[in-house]
mmCIF file of C-alpha atoms in Angstrom:
data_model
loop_
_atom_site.group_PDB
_atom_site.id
_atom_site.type_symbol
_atom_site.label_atom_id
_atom_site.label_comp_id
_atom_site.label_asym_id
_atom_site.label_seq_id
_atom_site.Cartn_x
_atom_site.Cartn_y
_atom_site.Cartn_z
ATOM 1 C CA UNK A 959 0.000 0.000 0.000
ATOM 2 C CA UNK A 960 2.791 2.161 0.996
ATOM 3 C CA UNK A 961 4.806 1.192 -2.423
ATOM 4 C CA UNK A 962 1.954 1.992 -4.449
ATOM 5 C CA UNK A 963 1.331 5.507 -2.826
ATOM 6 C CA UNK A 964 5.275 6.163 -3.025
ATOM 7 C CA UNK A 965 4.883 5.353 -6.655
ATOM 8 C CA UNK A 966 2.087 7.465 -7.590
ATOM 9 C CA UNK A 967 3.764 10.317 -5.854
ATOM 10 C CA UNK A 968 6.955 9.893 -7.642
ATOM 11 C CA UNK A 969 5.113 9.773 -11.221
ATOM 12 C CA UNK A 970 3.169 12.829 -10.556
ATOM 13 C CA UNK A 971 6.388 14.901 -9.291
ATOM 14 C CA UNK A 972 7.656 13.456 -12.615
ATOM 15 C CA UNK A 973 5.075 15.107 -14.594
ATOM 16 C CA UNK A 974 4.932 18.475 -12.736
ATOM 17 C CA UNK A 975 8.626 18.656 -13.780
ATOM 18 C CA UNK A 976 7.813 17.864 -17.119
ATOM 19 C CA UNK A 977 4.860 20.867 -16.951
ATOM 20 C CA UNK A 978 7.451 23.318 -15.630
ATOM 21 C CA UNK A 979 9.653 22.115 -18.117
ATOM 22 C CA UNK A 980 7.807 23.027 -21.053
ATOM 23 C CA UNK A 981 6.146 25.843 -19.506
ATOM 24 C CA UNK A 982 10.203 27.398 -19.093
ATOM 25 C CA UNK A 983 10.535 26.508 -22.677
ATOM 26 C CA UNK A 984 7.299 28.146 -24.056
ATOM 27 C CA UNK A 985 8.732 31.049 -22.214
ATOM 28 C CA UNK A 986 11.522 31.336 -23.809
ATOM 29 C CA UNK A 987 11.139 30.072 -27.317
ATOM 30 C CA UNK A 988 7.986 31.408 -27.974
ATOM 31 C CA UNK A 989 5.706 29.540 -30.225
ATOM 32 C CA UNK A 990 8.733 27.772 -31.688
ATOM 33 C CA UNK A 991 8.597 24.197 -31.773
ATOM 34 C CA UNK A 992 12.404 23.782 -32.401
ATOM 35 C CA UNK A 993 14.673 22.599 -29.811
ATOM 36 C CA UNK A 994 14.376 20.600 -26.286
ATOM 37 C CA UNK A 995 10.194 21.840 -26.832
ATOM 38 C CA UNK A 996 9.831 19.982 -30.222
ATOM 39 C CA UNK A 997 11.465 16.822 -28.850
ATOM 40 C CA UNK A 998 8.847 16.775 -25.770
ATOM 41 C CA UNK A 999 5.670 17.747 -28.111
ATOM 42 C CA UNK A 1000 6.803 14.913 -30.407
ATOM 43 C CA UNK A 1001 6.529 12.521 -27.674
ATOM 44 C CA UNK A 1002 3.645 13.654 -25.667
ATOM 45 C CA UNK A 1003 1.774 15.347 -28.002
ATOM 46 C CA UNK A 1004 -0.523 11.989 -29.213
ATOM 47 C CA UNK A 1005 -0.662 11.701 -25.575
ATOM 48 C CA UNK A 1006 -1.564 15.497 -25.424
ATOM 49 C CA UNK A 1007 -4.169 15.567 -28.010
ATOM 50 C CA UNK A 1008 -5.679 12.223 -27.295
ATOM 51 C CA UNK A 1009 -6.275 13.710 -23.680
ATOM 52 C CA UNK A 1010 -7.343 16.594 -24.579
ATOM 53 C CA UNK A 1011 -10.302 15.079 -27.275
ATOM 54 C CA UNK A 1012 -11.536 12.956 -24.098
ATOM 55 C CA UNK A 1013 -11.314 15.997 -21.748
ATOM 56 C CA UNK A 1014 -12.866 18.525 -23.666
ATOM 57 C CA UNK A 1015 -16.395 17.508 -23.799
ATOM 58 C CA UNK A 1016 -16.133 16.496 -20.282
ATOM 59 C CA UNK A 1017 -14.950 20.381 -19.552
ATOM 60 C CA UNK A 1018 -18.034 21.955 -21.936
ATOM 61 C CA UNK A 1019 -20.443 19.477 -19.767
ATOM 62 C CA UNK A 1020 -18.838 20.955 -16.915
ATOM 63 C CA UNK A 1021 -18.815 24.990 -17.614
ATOM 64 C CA UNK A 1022 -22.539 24.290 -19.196
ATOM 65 C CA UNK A 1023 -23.268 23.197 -15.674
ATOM 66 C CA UNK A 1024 -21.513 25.375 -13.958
ATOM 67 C CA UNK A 1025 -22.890 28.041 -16.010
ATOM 68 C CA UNK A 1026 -26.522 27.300 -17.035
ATOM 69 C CA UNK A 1027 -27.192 30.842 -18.220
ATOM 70 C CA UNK A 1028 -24.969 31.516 -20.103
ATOM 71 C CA UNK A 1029 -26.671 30.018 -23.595
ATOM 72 C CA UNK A 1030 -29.718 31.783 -22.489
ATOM 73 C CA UNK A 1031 -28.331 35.149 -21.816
ATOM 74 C CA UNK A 1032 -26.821 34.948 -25.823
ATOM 75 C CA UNK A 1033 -29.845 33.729 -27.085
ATOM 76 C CA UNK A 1034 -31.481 36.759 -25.081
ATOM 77 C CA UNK A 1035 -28.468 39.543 -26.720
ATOM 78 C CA UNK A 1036 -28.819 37.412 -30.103
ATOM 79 C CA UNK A 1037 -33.107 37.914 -30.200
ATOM 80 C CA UNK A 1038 -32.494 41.249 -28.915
ATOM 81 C CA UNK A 1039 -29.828 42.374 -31.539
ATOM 82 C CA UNK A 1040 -32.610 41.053 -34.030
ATOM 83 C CA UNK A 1041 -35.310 42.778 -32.761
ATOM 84 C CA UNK A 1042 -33.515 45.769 -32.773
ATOM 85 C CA UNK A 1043 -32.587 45.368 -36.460
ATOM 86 C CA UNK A 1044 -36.394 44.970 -36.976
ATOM 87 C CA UNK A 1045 -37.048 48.005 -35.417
ATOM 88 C CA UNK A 1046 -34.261 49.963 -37.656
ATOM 89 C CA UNK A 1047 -35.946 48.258 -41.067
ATOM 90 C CA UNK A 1048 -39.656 49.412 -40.187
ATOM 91 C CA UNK A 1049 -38.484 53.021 -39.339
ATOM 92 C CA UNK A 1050 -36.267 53.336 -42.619
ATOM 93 C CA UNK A 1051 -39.941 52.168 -44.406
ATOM 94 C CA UNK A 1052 -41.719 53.840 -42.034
ATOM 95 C CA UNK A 1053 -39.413 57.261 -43.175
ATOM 96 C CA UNK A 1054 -39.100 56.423 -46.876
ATOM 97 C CA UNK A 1055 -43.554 56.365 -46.812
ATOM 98 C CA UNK A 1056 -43.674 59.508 -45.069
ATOM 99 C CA UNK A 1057 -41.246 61.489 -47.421
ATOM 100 C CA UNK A 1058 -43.371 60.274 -50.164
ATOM 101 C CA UNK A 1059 -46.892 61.347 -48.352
ATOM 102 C CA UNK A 1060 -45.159 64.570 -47.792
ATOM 103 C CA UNK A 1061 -43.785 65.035 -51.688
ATOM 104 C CA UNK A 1062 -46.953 64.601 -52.746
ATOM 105 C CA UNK A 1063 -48.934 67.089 -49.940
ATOM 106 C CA UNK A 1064 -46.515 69.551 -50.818
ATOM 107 C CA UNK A 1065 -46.971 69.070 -55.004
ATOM 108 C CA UNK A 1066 -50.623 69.701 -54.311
ATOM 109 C CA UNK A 1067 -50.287 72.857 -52.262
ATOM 110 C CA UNK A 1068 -48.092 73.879 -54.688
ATOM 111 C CA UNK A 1069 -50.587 73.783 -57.351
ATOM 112 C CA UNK A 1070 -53.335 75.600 -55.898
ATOM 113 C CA UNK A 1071 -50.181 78.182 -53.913
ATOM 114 C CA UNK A 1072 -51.679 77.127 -50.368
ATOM 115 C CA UNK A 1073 -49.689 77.909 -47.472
ATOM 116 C CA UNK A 1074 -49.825 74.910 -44.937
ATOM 117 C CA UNK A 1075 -48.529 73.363 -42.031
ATOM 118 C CA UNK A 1076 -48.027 69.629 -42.334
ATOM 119 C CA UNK A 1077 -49.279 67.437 -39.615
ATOM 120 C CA UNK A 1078 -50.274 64.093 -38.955
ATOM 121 C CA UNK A 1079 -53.274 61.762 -37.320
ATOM 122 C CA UNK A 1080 -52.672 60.738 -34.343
ATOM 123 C CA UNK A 1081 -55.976 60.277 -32.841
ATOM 124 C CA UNK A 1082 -59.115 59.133 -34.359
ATOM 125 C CA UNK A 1083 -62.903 60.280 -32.356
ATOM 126 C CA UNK A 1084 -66.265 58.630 -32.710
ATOM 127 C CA UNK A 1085 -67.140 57.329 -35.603
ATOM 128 C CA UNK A 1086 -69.854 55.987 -34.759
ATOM 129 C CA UNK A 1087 -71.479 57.503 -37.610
ATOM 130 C CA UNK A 1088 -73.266 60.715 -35.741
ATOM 131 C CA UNK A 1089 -69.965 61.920 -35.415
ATOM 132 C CA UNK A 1090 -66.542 61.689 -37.945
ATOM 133 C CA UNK A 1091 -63.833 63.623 -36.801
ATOM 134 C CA UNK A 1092 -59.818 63.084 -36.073
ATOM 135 C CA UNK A 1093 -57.174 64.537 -33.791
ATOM 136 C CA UNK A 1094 -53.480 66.232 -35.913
ATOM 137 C CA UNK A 1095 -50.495 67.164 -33.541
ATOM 138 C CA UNK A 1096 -50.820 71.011 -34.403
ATOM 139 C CA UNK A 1097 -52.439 73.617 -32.613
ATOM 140 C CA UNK A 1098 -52.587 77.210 -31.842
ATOM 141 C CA UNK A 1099 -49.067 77.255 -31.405
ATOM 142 C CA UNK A 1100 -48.740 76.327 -35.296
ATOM 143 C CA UNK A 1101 -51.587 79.169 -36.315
ATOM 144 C CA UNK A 1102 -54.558 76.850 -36.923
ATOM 145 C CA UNK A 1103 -57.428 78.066 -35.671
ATOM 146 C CA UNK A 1104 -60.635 77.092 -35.942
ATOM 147 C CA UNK A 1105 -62.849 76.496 -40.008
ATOM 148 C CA UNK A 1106 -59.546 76.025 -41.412
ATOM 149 C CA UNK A 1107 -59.580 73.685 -44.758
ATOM 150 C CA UNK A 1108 -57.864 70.388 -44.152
ATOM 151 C CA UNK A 1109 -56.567 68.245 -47.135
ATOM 152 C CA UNK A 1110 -54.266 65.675 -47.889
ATOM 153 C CA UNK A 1111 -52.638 64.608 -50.859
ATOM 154 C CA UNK A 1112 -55.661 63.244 -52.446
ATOM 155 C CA UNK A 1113 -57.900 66.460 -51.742
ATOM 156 C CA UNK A 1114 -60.242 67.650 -49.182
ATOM 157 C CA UNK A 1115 -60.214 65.867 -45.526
ATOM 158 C CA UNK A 1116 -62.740 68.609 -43.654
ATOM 159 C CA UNK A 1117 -61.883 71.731 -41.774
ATOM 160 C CA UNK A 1118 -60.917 72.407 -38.075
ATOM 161 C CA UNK A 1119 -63.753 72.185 -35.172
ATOM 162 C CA UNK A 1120 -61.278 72.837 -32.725
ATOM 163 C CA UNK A 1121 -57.883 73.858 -31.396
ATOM 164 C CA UNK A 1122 -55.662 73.541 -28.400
ATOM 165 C CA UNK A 1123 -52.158 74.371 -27.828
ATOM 166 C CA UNK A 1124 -50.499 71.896 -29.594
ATOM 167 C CA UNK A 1125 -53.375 69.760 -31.300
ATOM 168 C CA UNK A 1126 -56.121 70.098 -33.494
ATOM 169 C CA UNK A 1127 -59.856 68.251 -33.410
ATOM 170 C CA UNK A 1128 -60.807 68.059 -37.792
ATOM 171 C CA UNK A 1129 -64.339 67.063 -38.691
ATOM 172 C CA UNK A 1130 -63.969 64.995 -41.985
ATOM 173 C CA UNK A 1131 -66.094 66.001 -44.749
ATOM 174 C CA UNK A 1132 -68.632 62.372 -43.996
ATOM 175 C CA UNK A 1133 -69.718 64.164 -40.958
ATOM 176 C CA UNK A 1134 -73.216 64.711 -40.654
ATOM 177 C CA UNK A 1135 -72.832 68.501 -39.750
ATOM 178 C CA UNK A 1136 -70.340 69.029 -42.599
ATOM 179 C CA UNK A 1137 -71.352 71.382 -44.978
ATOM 180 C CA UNK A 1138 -69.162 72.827 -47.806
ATOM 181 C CA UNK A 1139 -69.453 74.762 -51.036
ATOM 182 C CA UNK A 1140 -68.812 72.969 -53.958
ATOM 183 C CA UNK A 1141 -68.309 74.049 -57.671
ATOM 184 C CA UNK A 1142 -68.791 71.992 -60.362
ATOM 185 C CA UNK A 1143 -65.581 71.836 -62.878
ATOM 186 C CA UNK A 1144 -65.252 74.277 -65.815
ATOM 187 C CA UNK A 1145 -68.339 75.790 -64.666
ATOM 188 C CA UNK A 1146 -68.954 78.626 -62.291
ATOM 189 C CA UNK A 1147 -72.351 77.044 -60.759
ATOM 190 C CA UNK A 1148 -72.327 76.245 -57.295
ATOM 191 C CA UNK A 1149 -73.459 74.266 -54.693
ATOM 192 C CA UNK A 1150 -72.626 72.438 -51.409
ATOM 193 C CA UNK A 1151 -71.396 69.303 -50.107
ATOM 194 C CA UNK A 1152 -72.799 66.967 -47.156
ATOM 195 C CA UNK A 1153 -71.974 64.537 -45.241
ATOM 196 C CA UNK A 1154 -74.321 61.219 -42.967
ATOM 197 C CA UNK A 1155 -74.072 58.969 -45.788
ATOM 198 C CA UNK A 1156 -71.280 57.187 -44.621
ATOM 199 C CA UNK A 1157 -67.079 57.741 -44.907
ATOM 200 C CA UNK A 1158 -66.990 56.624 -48.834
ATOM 201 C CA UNK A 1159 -70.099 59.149 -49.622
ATOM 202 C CA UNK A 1160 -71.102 62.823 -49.671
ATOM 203 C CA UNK A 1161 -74.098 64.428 -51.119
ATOM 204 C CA UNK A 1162 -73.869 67.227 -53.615
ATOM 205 C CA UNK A 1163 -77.063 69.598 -54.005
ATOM 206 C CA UNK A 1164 -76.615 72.073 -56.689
ATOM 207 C CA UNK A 1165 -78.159 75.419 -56.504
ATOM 208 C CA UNK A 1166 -78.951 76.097 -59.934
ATOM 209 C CA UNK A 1167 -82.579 74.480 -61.048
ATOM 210 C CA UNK A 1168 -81.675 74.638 -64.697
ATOM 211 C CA UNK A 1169 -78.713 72.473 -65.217
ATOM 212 C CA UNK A 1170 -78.679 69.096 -64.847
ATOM 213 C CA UNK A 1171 -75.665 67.432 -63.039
ATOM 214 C CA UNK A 1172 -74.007 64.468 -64.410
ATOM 215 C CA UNK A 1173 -72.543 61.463 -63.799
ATOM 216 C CA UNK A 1174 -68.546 61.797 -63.914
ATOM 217 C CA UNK A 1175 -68.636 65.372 -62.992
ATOM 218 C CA UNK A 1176 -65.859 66.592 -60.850
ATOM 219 C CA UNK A 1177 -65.909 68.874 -57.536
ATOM 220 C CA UNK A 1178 -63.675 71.642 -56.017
ATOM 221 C CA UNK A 1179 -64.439 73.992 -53.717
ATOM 222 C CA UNK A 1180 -65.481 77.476 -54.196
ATOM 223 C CA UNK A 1181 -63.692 79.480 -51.076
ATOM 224 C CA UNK A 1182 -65.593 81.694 -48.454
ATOM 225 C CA UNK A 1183 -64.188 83.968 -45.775
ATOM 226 C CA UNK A 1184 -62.808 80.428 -44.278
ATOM 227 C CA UNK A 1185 -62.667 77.988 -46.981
ATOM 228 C CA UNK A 1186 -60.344 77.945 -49.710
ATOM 229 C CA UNK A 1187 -61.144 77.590 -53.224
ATOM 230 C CA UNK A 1188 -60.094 74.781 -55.967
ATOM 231 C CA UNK A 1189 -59.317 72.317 -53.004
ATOM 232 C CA UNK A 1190 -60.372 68.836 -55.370
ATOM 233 C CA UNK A 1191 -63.284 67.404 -53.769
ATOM 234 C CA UNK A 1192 -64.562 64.007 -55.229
ATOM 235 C CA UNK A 1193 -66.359 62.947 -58.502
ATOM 236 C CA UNK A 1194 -70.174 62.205 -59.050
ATOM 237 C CA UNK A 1195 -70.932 58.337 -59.279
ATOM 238 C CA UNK A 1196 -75.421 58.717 -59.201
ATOM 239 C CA UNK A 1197 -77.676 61.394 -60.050
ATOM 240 C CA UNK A 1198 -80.503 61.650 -58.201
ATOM 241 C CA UNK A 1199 -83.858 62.960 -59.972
ATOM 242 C CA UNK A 1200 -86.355 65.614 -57.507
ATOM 243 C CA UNK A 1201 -89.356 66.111 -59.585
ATOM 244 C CA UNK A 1202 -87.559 65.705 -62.963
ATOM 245 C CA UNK A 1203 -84.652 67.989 -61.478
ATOM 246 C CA UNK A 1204 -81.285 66.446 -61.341
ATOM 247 C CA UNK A 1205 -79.689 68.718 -59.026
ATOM 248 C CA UNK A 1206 -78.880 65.849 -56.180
ATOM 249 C CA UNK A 1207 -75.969 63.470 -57.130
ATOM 250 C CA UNK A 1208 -73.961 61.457 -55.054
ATOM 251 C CA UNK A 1209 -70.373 61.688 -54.602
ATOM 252 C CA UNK A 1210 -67.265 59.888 -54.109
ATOM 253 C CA UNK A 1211 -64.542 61.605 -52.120
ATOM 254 C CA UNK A 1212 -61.078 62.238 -53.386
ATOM 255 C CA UNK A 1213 -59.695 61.599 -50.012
ATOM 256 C CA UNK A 1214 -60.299 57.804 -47.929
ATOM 257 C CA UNK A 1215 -60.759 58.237 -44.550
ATOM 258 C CA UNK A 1216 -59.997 54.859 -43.472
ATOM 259 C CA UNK A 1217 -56.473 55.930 -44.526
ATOM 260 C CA UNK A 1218 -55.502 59.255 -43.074
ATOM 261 C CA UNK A 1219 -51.923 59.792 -41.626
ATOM 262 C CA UNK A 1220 -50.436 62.586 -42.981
ATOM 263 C CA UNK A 1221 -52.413 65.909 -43.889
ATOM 264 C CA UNK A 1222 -51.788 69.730 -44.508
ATOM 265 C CA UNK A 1223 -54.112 72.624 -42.454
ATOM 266 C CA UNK A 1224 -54.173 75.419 -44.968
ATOM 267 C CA UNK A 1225 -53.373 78.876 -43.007
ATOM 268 C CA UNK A 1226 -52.618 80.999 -45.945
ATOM 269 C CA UNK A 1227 -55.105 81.508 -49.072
ATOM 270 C CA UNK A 1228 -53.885 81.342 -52.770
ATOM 271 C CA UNK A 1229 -53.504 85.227 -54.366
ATOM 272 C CA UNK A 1230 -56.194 84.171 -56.890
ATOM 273 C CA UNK A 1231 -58.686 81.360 -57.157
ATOM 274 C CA UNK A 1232 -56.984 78.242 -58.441
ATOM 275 C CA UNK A 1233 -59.816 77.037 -60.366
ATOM 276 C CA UNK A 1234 -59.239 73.561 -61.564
ATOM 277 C CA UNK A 1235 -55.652 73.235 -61.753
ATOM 278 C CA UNK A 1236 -55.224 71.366 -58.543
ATOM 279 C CA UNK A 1237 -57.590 68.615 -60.341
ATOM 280 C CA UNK A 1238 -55.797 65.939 -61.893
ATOM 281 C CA UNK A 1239 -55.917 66.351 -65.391
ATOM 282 C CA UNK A 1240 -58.657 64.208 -67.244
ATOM 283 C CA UNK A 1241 -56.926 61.706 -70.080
ATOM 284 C CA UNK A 1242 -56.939 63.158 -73.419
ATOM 285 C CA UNK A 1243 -59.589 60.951 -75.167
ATOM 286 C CA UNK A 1244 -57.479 59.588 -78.601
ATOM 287 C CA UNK A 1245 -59.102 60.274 -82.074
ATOM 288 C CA UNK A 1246 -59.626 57.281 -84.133
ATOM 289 C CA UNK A 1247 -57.692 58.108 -87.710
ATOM 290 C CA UNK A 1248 -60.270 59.734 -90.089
ATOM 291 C CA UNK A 1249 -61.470 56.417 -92.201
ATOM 292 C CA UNK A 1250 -60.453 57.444 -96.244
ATOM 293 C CA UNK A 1251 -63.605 55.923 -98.607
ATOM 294 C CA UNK A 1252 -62.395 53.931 -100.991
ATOM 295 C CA UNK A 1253 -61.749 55.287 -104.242
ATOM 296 C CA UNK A 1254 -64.758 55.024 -106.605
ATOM 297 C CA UNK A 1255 -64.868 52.483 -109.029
ATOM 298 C CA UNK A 1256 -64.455 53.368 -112.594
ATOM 299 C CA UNK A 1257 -66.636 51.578 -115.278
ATOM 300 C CA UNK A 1258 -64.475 50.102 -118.114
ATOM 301 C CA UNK A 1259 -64.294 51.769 -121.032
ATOM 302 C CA UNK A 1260 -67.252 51.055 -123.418
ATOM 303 C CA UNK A 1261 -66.676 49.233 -126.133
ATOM 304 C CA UNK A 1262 -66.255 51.056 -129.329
ATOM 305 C CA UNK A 1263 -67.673 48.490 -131.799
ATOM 306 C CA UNK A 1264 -65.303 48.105 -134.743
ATOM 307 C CA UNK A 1265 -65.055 49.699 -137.704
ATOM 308 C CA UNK A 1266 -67.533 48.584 -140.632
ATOM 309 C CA UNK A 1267 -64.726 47.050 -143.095
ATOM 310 C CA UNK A 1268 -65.208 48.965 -146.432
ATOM 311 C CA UNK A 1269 -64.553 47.085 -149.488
ATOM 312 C CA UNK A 1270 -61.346 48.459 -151.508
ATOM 313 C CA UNK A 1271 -62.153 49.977 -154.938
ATOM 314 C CA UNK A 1272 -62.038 47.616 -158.021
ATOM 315 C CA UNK A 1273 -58.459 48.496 -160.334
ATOM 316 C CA UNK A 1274 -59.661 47.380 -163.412
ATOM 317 C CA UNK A 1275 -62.312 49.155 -164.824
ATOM 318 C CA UNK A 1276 -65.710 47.744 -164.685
ATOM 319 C CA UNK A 1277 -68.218 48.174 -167.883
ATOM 320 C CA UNK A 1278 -71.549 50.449 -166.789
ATOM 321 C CA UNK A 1279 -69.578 51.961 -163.567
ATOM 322 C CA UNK A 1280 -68.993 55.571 -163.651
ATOM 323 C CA UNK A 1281 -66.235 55.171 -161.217
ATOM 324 C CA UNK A 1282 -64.394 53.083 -163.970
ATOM 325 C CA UNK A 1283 -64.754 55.047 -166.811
ATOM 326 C CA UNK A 1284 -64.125 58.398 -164.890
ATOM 327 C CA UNK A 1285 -61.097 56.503 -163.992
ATOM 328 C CA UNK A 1286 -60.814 55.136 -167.619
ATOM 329 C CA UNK A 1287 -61.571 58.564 -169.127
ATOM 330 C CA UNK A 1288 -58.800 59.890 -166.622
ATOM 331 C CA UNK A 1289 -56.293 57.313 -167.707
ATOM 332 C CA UNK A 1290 -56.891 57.866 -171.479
ATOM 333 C CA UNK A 1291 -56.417 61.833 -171.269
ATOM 334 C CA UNK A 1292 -52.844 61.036 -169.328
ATOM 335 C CA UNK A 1293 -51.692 58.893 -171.414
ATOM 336 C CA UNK A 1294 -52.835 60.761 -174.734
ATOM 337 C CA UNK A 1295 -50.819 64.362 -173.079
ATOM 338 C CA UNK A 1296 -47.853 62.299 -172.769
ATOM 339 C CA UNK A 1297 -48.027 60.885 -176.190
#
């Protein structure tokens, strides 16, 4: 018992010397593995390496152990550092969509020379359908005050109920106690808009009797001491007949209100009435290519029956015929001169 225990000590003094050893050497040398260093990896390194292939997964067992959360706090950084990128990739969309909703605001107030302060939905009231408005994040602060025309890129939204500091309440156009003048296009006759038929509806009554509205027709508005003027509207899509009149049409509105993010409060009028140039212009209708008629036919030529063949005269002179003895007579006096 003693021998063996003397032994074991022995052999693992042996390799502590043998540790030191190379540890001295590494030291010194470097990563070289010339010299004294090479001699004692060449011998123990198949030990070395067959070791270390048993020991290692051993060692991982161990420090997973040891260590349970490790794998879970990088799985937590790893679904973190993705949701982060996630986040980055919706806001660059999120950026690029709003730099195109404000191009195209800005094109349109351009057009009809509106002065207006961008702002965007950020609240939506009841609409329940007795009531359609929305809450912007500009106020008083931004000079909106109340009747103010509200568009978006598309045309008319509604006008401004109410103001605070640093908000706005709108009342959409659908809203039953929306009323706004209307013109029709490339006309000067008027009218006014309404809405309680719903978000994708208004009602147009025209104030002139005499002219009949149409199906197609287009809608800006006219302007008052609040309103602007030329501010696109919506398009007629039914006529309604009051006893034989059509002066009540339905109409589509330019702008969806299921969509609204981004609109524009106009706080400075145009110098002039736009008219219709804010509309979008109407497709040129293409001319079908005059048809050419077709050449009229010429009869052929009528036929010219031939000639009637006429018999040559006789030469020799023919007993009884005045023609031959004219010609004889002729003949005799010629030759008798001559003679």
């Amino acid at each position: 018992m003693g021998r063996g225990t003397r032994r074991s000590r022995l052999v693992i003094v042996a390799l502590l010397i043998i540790a030191f050893t190379l540890i001295t050497l590494d030291y010194r040398t470097g990563r070289s593995a010339t010299g004294a260093r090479g001699v004692l990896h060449s011998i123990f390194g198949g030990v070395e390496n067959g070791v270390t292939t048993v020991t290692r997964p051993i060692g991982r067992t161990a420090s997973s152990l040891t260590h349970p959360n490790r794998y879970h706090d990088r799985a937590d950084r790893l679904a973190e550092e993705n949701a982060r990128l996630r986040r980055q990739i919706a806001d660059d969309t999120e950026i690029g969509r709003m730099s195109t909703e404000l191009a195209d605001l800005r094109l349109l107030a351009d057009k009809g020379q509106y002065t207006i302060v961008p702002a965007k939905v950020i609240a939506v009231g009841d609409v329940t359908g007795t009531d359609w408005t929305v809450t912007i994040n500009a106020g008083r602060a931004d000079g909106i005050v109340v009747d103010k025309t509200v568009l978006n890129a598309d045309g008319l939204v509604g006008t401004v109920s109410g103001v605070t500091e640093h908000t706005a309440i709108v009342r959409l156009a659908c809203d039953p106690g929306s009323h706004i003048g209307a013109r029709l296009e490339r006309t000067q006759l008027l009218g006014a808009v309404a809405g309680g038929q719903g978000p994708g509806t208004l009602t147009f009554t025209l104030y002139d009797a005499s002219y009949r509205v149409q199906k197609g027709d287009r809608l800006v508005t006219f302007g008052s001491l609040d309103y602007v003027a030329g501010v696109p509207i919506g398009m007629v899509t039914k006529v309604t007949d009051v006893d034989g009149l059509s002066r009540t049409a339905e109409v589509k509105p330019y702008a969806s209100v299921g969509t609204l993010d981004l609109v524009g409060v106009v706080v400075g009028k145009p110098p002039a009435d736009p008219g219709d140039r804010v509309l979008t212009p109407r497709p040129v209708p293409t001319e079908p290519a005059a048809s050419v008629p077709p050449a009229a036919s010429v009869p052929p030529a009528a036929s010219v029956p031939p000639a009637a063949s006429v018999p040559p005269a006789p030469l020799s002179p023919t007993a009884g015929s005045p023609v031959g003895g004219s010609l004889a007579g002729a003949a005799s006096g010629v030759g008798g001169g001559a003679g």
